[in-house]
Each structure stands twice: as C-alpha cells, then as structure tokens.
Amino acid sequence: MIPNALVKEFRKAKNIVAFTGAGISAESGIPTFRGSGGLWEGYRVEEVASPDGFNTNPVLVWKFYDERRKNIFKAVPNTAHTVLAKLENYYNVWIITQNIDGLHIRAGSTNVIELHGNIWRVRCTSCNYKDINEDVPLKDLPPKCPECGSLLRPDVVWFGEPVYDLEKAFHVAENCDIMMVIGTSAQVYPAAYLPLYAKQHGAIVININPERTPVDDYADFSIHAKATEALSSLYQKLQEAFQEE
Ligand code: APR
Ligand code: ZN
C-alpha cells in the first residue's frame, strides 16, 4: 500500500502538513457530509449551515448541532489521528483541518488550524463573547449570551462565511515538504486550493482517500484506502526506515 518511493520522500522531509476532512473521522463514527449516508443527505444545507438558516430558525439549527455534539461526544480519535500526532516526534507537523470535532487536538496534535471552527465553542451573535461549552445535551435551546442576552451560535464556519486562519494555512502549505491530504472530497474552496498551492511551491502531495477526488489529478501519490489503514501502514514503514538510520 505504501510505495518505497514514498518512504524515501519522508526520509528527506522536515516539514509535514496534513490537510484533513470528514473522512479522517469517519472511522471514529462521525458521518461525512457528501455521498450516500452523508450528513447532507438528511438535511438541507442552507437551513442548518448558513447565516440565513440561523436567522430564520435558530432552534432548528441548534437542534442540528446538539445532535452532532451528542455524536461527537461519544467519538474518540482513531489511529489516523494518533499517527499524525506521533509524527511530531520526527517532524514539524501542521494539521489543517476542515473538521469541527476537535479530534486532532484530543489525539495530541499541537499545531492544529481549525479552518471551520470547533463545535465545542460558542460565540455571541452581538457582542464579543466566546466560550467553551461542553454541555451534552445543551441546557437551553437556543442558548443565550450571559453578557448581553443575545443569541449564541456555534463557533463554526457556515456556507458563505470566511474560514478561520486561512492566511496561516496557506503559509504552512507553502513551506511544507510533504502535504498529506486525508479524507476530504476537496470540493469546498478556498481550502481545496491548499494542496495544489503546496504542490506549486515544491511539496510532494499524497492523497489518502478510498475514493477518487480532484486531488488525484496532481498528487504524487494516491493511496486509495481508509485513513486508519493507510496511516498505520505508513507509520510502520517509517519506523522501519528510522531504525535503519
Ligand atoms: N478514510 C479516508 N477517507 C474517507 C473515509 C475513510 N475511512 N471514509 C470516507 N472518506 C472520504 C470520502 O471518500 C470523501 O471523499 O472522505 C471524504 C469526505 O468528503 P466530504 O463529506 O465532502 O467532507 P469534507 O471534504 O470534509 O467537506 C468539506 O464541506 O460541508 C462542508 O463544512 C463542511 O468541512 C466540511 C466541508
Ligand atoms: Zn453577547
């Protein structure tokens, strides 16, 4: 599954970026968005993941997030998350994730850019109030700001909103030797430009996904497997390689 040529690239590399999507958390029991059985199949995206949807029906949106929070609360990081955390023993690693589940941080990764925010944070729709809220289920629906009484919203990025820390993400993508793309359909821009941008700046691009995605058109290595399988094989190969050194 892991070609020797890929191991060779890791032997030379210093800076690694992993750009991750819903697929890396699928094996932790968190559904992906697109495709059959995906989260967007049962919901209208505009209703539950857009500023307009929230203004129209905040209770519906909060119920949707309350359900997701219940599901994510039960989930634990899988081998793919933990291998990425362990790579920090050998490399400068940055994780750029589109996921809001917080599993990379729970797995022990320290440099994590959460482009779409985090489902365990809430923020006020009027003032600057922002806080962690880990109540499962939520106590009041919809929750209100303790400082000004306005509606709180999940601190996540909805359709039509700018993503967080995009400049920082492009900066680390520009400066990496290897860009691993894991479990994303790479359809949501501008984040989906990150691997191409890394490639244009000299990085080796690896796409890990059981399905074909647009990243395969320019990736140096495509591994069509589940994230846990691909990353545990990779880690095993790397450890063998490090022992030889
Ligand atoms: N291992 C690796 N990849 C997997 C696995 C697995 N076990 N299972 C599924 N996948 C892949 C699918 O083949 C698909 O390409 O994960 C990808 C998930 O794609 P999406 O559901 O589109 O999720 P993502 O790319 O993260 O979506 C980006 O879109 O709706 C918004 O804000 C939402 O952050 C999300 C963004
Ligand atoms: Zn407020």
Tab-separated table of C-alpha atoms and ligand atoms in Angstrom:
chain	number	residue	atom	x	y	z
A	1	MET	CA	0.000	0.000	0.000
A	2	ILE	CA	2.895	2.371	0.807
A	3	PRO	CA	5.429	2.511	-2.029
A	4	ASN	CA	9.153	2.698	-1.167
A	5	ALA	CA	9.415	5.901	-3.174
A	6	LEU	CA	7.032	7.498	-0.687
A	7	VAL	CA	9.091	6.340	2.297
A	8	LYS	CA	12.116	7.891	0.594
A	9	GLU	CA	10.338	11.250	0.480
A	10	PHE	CA	9.633	11.028	4.198
A	11	ARG	CA	13.310	10.323	4.901
A	12	LYS	CA	14.227	13.633	3.268
A	13	ALA	CA	11.356	15.695	4.693
A	14	LYS	CA	11.319	18.056	7.669
A	15	ASN	CA	8.004	19.868	7.427
A	16	ILE	CA	4.798	17.910	7.037
A	17	VAL	CA	1.282	19.242	6.628
A	18	ALA	CA	-1.843	17.115	6.890
A	19	PHE	CA	-4.924	18.659	5.321
A	20	THR	CA	-7.872	16.698	6.660
A	21	GLY	CA	-11.600	16.404	6.086
A	22	ALA	CA	-14.568	14.468	7.391
A	23	GLY	CA	-13.163	11.155	6.079
A	24	ILE	CA	-10.440	11.053	8.751
A	25	SER	CA	-13.126	10.995	11.460
A	26	ALA	CA	-15.436	8.569	9.637
A	27	GLU	CA	-13.834	5.598	11.390
A	28	SER	CA	-14.474	7.319	14.717
A	29	GLY	CA	-18.180	7.080	13.902
A	30	ILE	CA	-18.726	10.649	12.722
A	31	PRO	CA	-20.598	10.769	9.404
A	32	THR	CA	-19.108	12.565	6.390
A	33	PHE	CA	-21.159	15.183	4.512
A	34	ARG	CA	-21.340	14.158	0.886
A	35	GLY	CA	-22.265	10.853	-0.697
A	36	SER	CA	-24.703	8.200	0.391
A	37	GLY	CA	-25.330	8.147	4.124
A	38	GLY	CA	-23.676	11.581	4.342
A	39	LEU	CA	-24.943	14.240	6.724
A	40	TRP	CA	-26.135	16.494	3.901
A	41	GLU	CA	-28.418	13.759	2.643
A	42	GLY	CA	-30.859	14.149	5.528
A	43	TYR	CA	-30.652	17.936	5.851
A	44	ARG	CA	-30.939	20.998	3.695
A	45	VAL	CA	-27.559	22.633	3.963
A	46	GLU	CA	-28.998	26.166	3.680
A	47	GLU	CA	-31.322	25.500	6.610
A	48	VAL	CA	-28.780	24.237	9.112
A	49	ALA	CA	-25.408	25.567	7.979
A	50	SER	CA	-25.855	29.119	6.747
A	51	PRO	CA	-26.309	32.525	8.402
A	52	ASP	CA	-29.719	32.872	6.706
A	53	GLY	CA	-30.833	29.496	8.039
A	54	PHE	CA	-29.793	30.527	11.548
A	55	ASN	CA	-31.626	33.863	11.333
A	56	THR	CA	-34.766	32.114	10.101
A	57	ASN	CA	-34.832	29.264	12.605
A	58	PRO	CA	-32.124	29.297	15.297
A	59	VAL	CA	-33.813	26.491	17.249
A	60	LEU	CA	-33.692	24.136	14.267
A	61	VAL	CA	-30.024	24.945	13.740
A	62	TRP	CA	-29.196	24.451	17.417
A	63	LYS	CA	-31.057	21.115	17.435
A	64	PHE	CA	-28.965	20.009	14.462
A	65	TYR	CA	-25.764	20.991	16.298
A	66	ASP	CA	-26.972	19.435	19.549
A	67	GLU	CA	-27.385	16.107	17.698
A	68	ARG	CA	-23.934	16.410	16.157
A	69	ARG	CA	-22.447	17.271	19.554
A	70	LYS	CA	-24.027	14.144	21.076
A	71	ASN	CA	-22.476	12.031	18.333
A	72	ILE	CA	-19.043	13.692	18.502
A	73	PHE	CA	-19.057	13.478	22.316
A	74	LYS	CA	-19.127	9.673	22.051
A	75	ALA	CA	-16.363	9.571	19.449
A	76	VAL	CA	-12.687	9.013	20.195
A	77	PRO	CA	-9.658	9.726	17.989
A	78	ASN	CA	-8.730	6.810	15.710
A	79	THR	CA	-5.345	5.514	14.543
A	80	ALA	CA	-5.193	8.066	11.741
A	81	HIS	CA	-5.454	10.944	14.227
A	82	THR	CA	-2.944	9.360	16.611
A	83	VAL	CA	-0.375	8.585	13.897
A	84	LEU	CA	-0.460	12.247	12.856
A	85	ALA	CA	0.132	13.231	16.486
A	86	LYS	CA	3.037	10.765	16.778
A	87	LEU	CA	4.689	12.155	13.633
A	88	GLU	CA	5.521	15.206	15.758
A	89	ASN	CA	8.310	13.109	17.314
A	90	TYR	CA	10.074	13.146	13.949
A	91	TYR	CA	8.859	16.191	12.007
A	92	ASN	CA	7.491	19.696	12.228
A	93	VAL	CA	3.854	18.885	11.693
A	94	TRP	CA	0.946	21.196	10.995
A	95	ILE	CA	-2.605	19.935	10.795
A	96	ILE	CA	-5.004	21.992	8.703
A	97	THR	CA	-8.445	20.567	9.276
A	98	GLN	CA	-11.898	21.301	7.931
A	99	ASN	CA	-13.354	19.268	10.796
A	100	ILE	CA	-15.009	20.858	13.804
A	101	ASP	CA	-14.876	17.752	16.000
A	102	GLY	CA	-11.656	18.610	17.859
A	103	LEU	CA	-10.315	15.041	17.469
A	104	HIS	CA	-6.848	16.090	16.239
A	105	ILE	CA	-6.284	18.080	19.420
A	106	ARG	CA	-7.634	15.240	21.562
A	107	ALA	CA	-5.235	12.852	19.780
A	108	GLY	CA	-2.336	15.062	20.894
A	109	SER	CA	-1.519	17.123	17.806
A	110	THR	CA	-0.227	20.513	18.920
A	111	ASN	CA	-0.207	22.642	15.747
A	112	VAL	CA	-3.798	22.498	14.570
A	113	ILE	CA	-5.502	25.021	12.317
A	114	GLU	CA	-9.259	24.548	12.549
A	115	LEU	CA	-10.455	26.277	9.388
A	116	HIS	CA	-14.128	25.704	10.175
A	117	GLY	CA	-14.002	26.393	13.903
A	118	ASN	CA	-14.888	23.999	16.700
A	119	ILE	CA	-18.242	22.566	17.689
A	120	TRP	CA	-17.383	22.854	21.411
A	121	ARG	CA	-17.102	26.652	21.214
A	122	VAL	CA	-19.988	29.096	21.202
A	123	ARG	CA	-19.965	32.792	20.387
A	124	CYS	CA	-22.395	35.658	20.705
A	125	THR	CA	-24.183	36.957	17.627
A	126	SER	CA	-23.970	40.543	19.002
A	127	CYS	CA	-21.015	41.082	21.344
A	128	ASN	CA	-17.501	39.618	21.540
A	129	TYR	CA	-18.413	36.850	23.987
A	130	LYS	CA	-16.860	33.493	23.091
A	131	ASP	CA	-16.536	30.446	25.327
A	132	ILE	CA	-16.158	26.690	25.514
A	133	ASN	CA	-19.475	24.889	26.029
A	134	GLU	CA	-19.334	21.138	26.507
A	135	ASP	CA	-22.909	20.563	27.709
A	136	VAL	CA	-24.365	17.411	26.161
A	137	PRO	CA	-27.235	17.883	25.602
A	138	LEU	CA	-27.375	21.669	25.614
A	139	LYS	CA	-29.256	23.036	28.626
A	140	ASP	CA	-31.196	25.809	26.897
A	141	LEU	CA	-32.239	25.802	23.287
A	142	PRO	CA	-31.343	28.216	21.811
A	143	PRO	CA	-28.595	29.264	24.267
A	144	LYS	CA	-28.276	32.980	25.141
A	145	CYS	CA	-25.239	35.156	25.783
A	146	PRO	CA	-24.554	35.510	29.561
A	147	GLU	CA	-23.225	39.013	28.935
A	148	CYS	CA	-25.778	40.670	26.684
A	149	GLY	CA	-28.665	38.194	26.359
A	150	SER	CA	-28.432	37.881	22.554
A	151	LEU	CA	-28.467	34.531	20.795
A	152	LEU	CA	-25.336	32.413	20.965
A	153	ARG	CA	-24.296	30.495	17.865
A	154	PRO	CA	-21.884	27.609	17.384
A	155	ASP	CA	-18.390	28.948	16.665
A	156	VAL	CA	-18.234	27.126	13.351
A	157	VAL	CA	-17.973	28.403	9.796
A	158	TRP	CA	-21.119	28.195	7.699
A	159	PHE	CA	-21.596	28.354	3.953
A	160	GLY	CA	-20.881	31.832	2.682
A	161	GLU	CA	-18.705	32.747	5.686
A	162	PRO	CA	-14.942	33.248	5.599
A	163	VAL	CA	-12.896	30.396	7.065
A	164	TYR	CA	-10.588	30.938	10.050
A	165	ASP	CA	-6.819	31.341	9.777
A	166	LEU	CA	-6.707	30.964	6.004
A	167	GLU	CA	-3.550	33.043	5.632
A	168	LYS	CA	-1.751	30.951	8.215
A	169	ALA	CA	-2.918	27.781	6.414
A	170	PHE	CA	-1.543	28.983	3.079
A	171	HIS	CA	1.690	29.943	4.809
A	172	VAL	CA	2.268	26.469	6.246
A	173	ALA	CA	1.186	24.867	2.942
A	174	GLU	CA	3.751	26.984	1.121
A	175	ASN	CA	6.534	25.863	3.431
A	176	CYS	CA	5.981	22.132	3.713
A	177	ASP	CA	7.961	19.304	2.104
A	178	ILE	CA	5.054	16.866	2.177
A	179	MET	CA	1.337	17.660	2.021
A	180	MET	CA	-0.835	14.724	3.061
A	181	VAL	CA	-4.467	15.156	2.016
A	182	ILE	CA	-6.642	12.849	4.094
A	183	GLY	CA	-10.358	12.138	3.851
A	184	THR	CA	-11.602	15.195	2.019
A	185	SER	CA	-13.648	15.401	-1.161
A	186	ALA	CA	-11.721	18.648	-1.850
A	187	GLN	CA	-14.771	20.429	-3.188
A	188	VAL	CA	-15.052	23.374	-0.830
A	189	TYR	CA	-12.936	26.364	-1.784
A	190	PRO	CA	-10.727	28.191	-0.931
A	191	ALA	CA	-9.476	25.412	1.393
A	192	ALA	CA	-9.389	22.943	-1.511
A	193	TYR	CA	-6.638	25.064	-3.134
A	194	LEU	CA	-4.238	24.290	-0.287
A	195	PRO	CA	-2.806	21.016	-1.680
A	196	LEU	CA	-2.372	22.471	-5.167
A	197	TYR	CA	-0.722	25.537	-3.664
A	198	ALA	CA	1.656	23.295	-1.710
A	199	LYS	CA	2.482	21.367	-4.875
A	200	GLN	CA	3.158	24.607	-6.765
A	201	HIS	CA	5.608	25.519	-4.013
A	202	GLY	CA	7.508	22.278	-4.290
A	203	ALA	CA	5.755	19.903	-1.888
A	204	ILE	CA	5.140	16.235	-2.565
A	205	VAL	CA	1.372	15.689	-2.417
A	206	ILE	CA	-0.125	12.454	-1.089
A	207	ASN	CA	-3.853	11.839	-1.324
A	208	ILE	CA	-5.361	9.312	1.064
A	209	ASN	CA	-8.979	8.508	0.278
A	210	PRO	CA	-10.840	5.308	-0.647
A	211	GLU	CA	-12.498	7.263	-3.493
A	212	ARG	CA	-11.013	9.262	-6.331
A	213	THR	CA	-11.014	13.043	-5.792
A	214	PRO	CA	-9.790	16.035	-7.835
A	215	VAL	CA	-6.527	15.934	-5.835
A	216	ASP	CA	-5.601	12.692	-7.636
A	217	ASP	CA	-5.175	14.713	-10.828
A	218	TYR	CA	-1.978	16.262	-9.494
A	219	ALA	CA	-0.991	14.164	-6.455
A	220	ASP	CA	2.434	12.497	-6.499
A	221	PHE	CA	0.996	9.530	-4.606
A	222	SER	CA	-2.619	8.380	-4.389
A	223	ILE	CA	-3.445	5.837	-1.732
A	224	HIS	CA	-6.949	4.526	-2.218
A	225	ALA	CA	-7.567	3.170	1.269
A	226	LYS	CA	-9.179	4.117	4.540
A	227	ALA	CA	-7.308	6.672	6.612
A	228	THR	CA	-6.565	4.284	9.507
A	229	GLU	CA	-5.212	1.577	7.196
A	230	ALA	CA	-3.073	3.951	5.164
A	231	LEU	CA	-1.653	5.797	8.159
A	232	SER	CA	-0.885	2.729	10.226
A	233	SER	CA	0.946	1.125	7.264
A	234	LEU	CA	2.803	4.360	6.667
A	235	TYR	CA	3.821	4.657	10.306
A	236	GLN	CA	5.065	1.086	10.391
A	237	LYS	CA	7.166	1.646	7.254
A	238	LEU	CA	8.573	4.872	8.655
A	239	GLN	CA	9.576	3.239	11.907
A	240	GLU	CA	11.415	0.506	9.988
A	241	ALA	CA	13.141	3.210	7.965
A	242	PHE	CA	14.139	5.225	11.057
A	243	GLN	CA	15.583	2.109	12.693
A	244	GLU	CA	17.879	1.581	9.711
A	245	GLU	CA	19.301	5.093	10.098
B	1	APR	N1	-10.777	7.271	5.249
B	1	APR	C1	-10.451	8.275	4.384
B	1	APR	N2	-11.353	8.940	3.659
B	1	APR	C2	-12.642	8.591	3.784
B	1	APR	C3	-13.069	7.565	4.660
B	1	APR	C4	-12.070	6.880	5.415
B	1	APR	N3	-12.359	5.905	6.269
B	1	APR	N4	-14.424	7.455	4.561
B	1	APR	C5	-14.827	8.380	3.663
B	1	APR	N5	-13.749	9.065	3.187
B	1	APR	C6	-13.713	10.179	2.220
B	1	APR	C7	-14.820	10.182	1.183
B	1	APR	O1	-14.476	9.373	0.075
B	1	APR	C8	-14.901	11.660	0.804
B	1	APR	O2	-14.022	11.972	-0.265
B	1	APR	O3	-13.894	11.368	2.944
B	1	APR	C9	-14.391	12.376	2.067
B	1	APR	C10	-15.443	13.170	2.806
B	1	APR	O4	-15.886	14.220	1.980
B	1	APR	P1	-16.967	15.278	2.460
B	1	APR	O5	-18.104	14.577	3.087
B	1	APR	O6	-17.247	16.174	1.320
B	1	APR	O7	-16.211	16.064	3.660
B	1	APR	P2	-15.155	17.256	3.566
B	1	APR	O8	-14.278	17.134	2.390
B	1	APR	O9	-14.518	17.341	4.903
B	1	APR	O10	-16.114	18.503	3.386
B	1	APR	C11	-15.587	19.798	3.453
B	1	APR	O11	-17.750	20.802	3.434
B	1	APR	O12	-19.954	20.632	4.070
B	1	APR	C12	-18.752	21.245	4.319
B	1	APR	O13	-18.117	22.309	6.306
B	1	APR	C13	-18.271	21.032	5.730
B	1	APR	O14	-15.979	20.833	6.493
B	1	APR	C14	-16.921	20.368	5.543
B	1	APR	C15	-16.531	20.742	4.130
B	2	ZN	ZN	-23.328	38.857	23.860
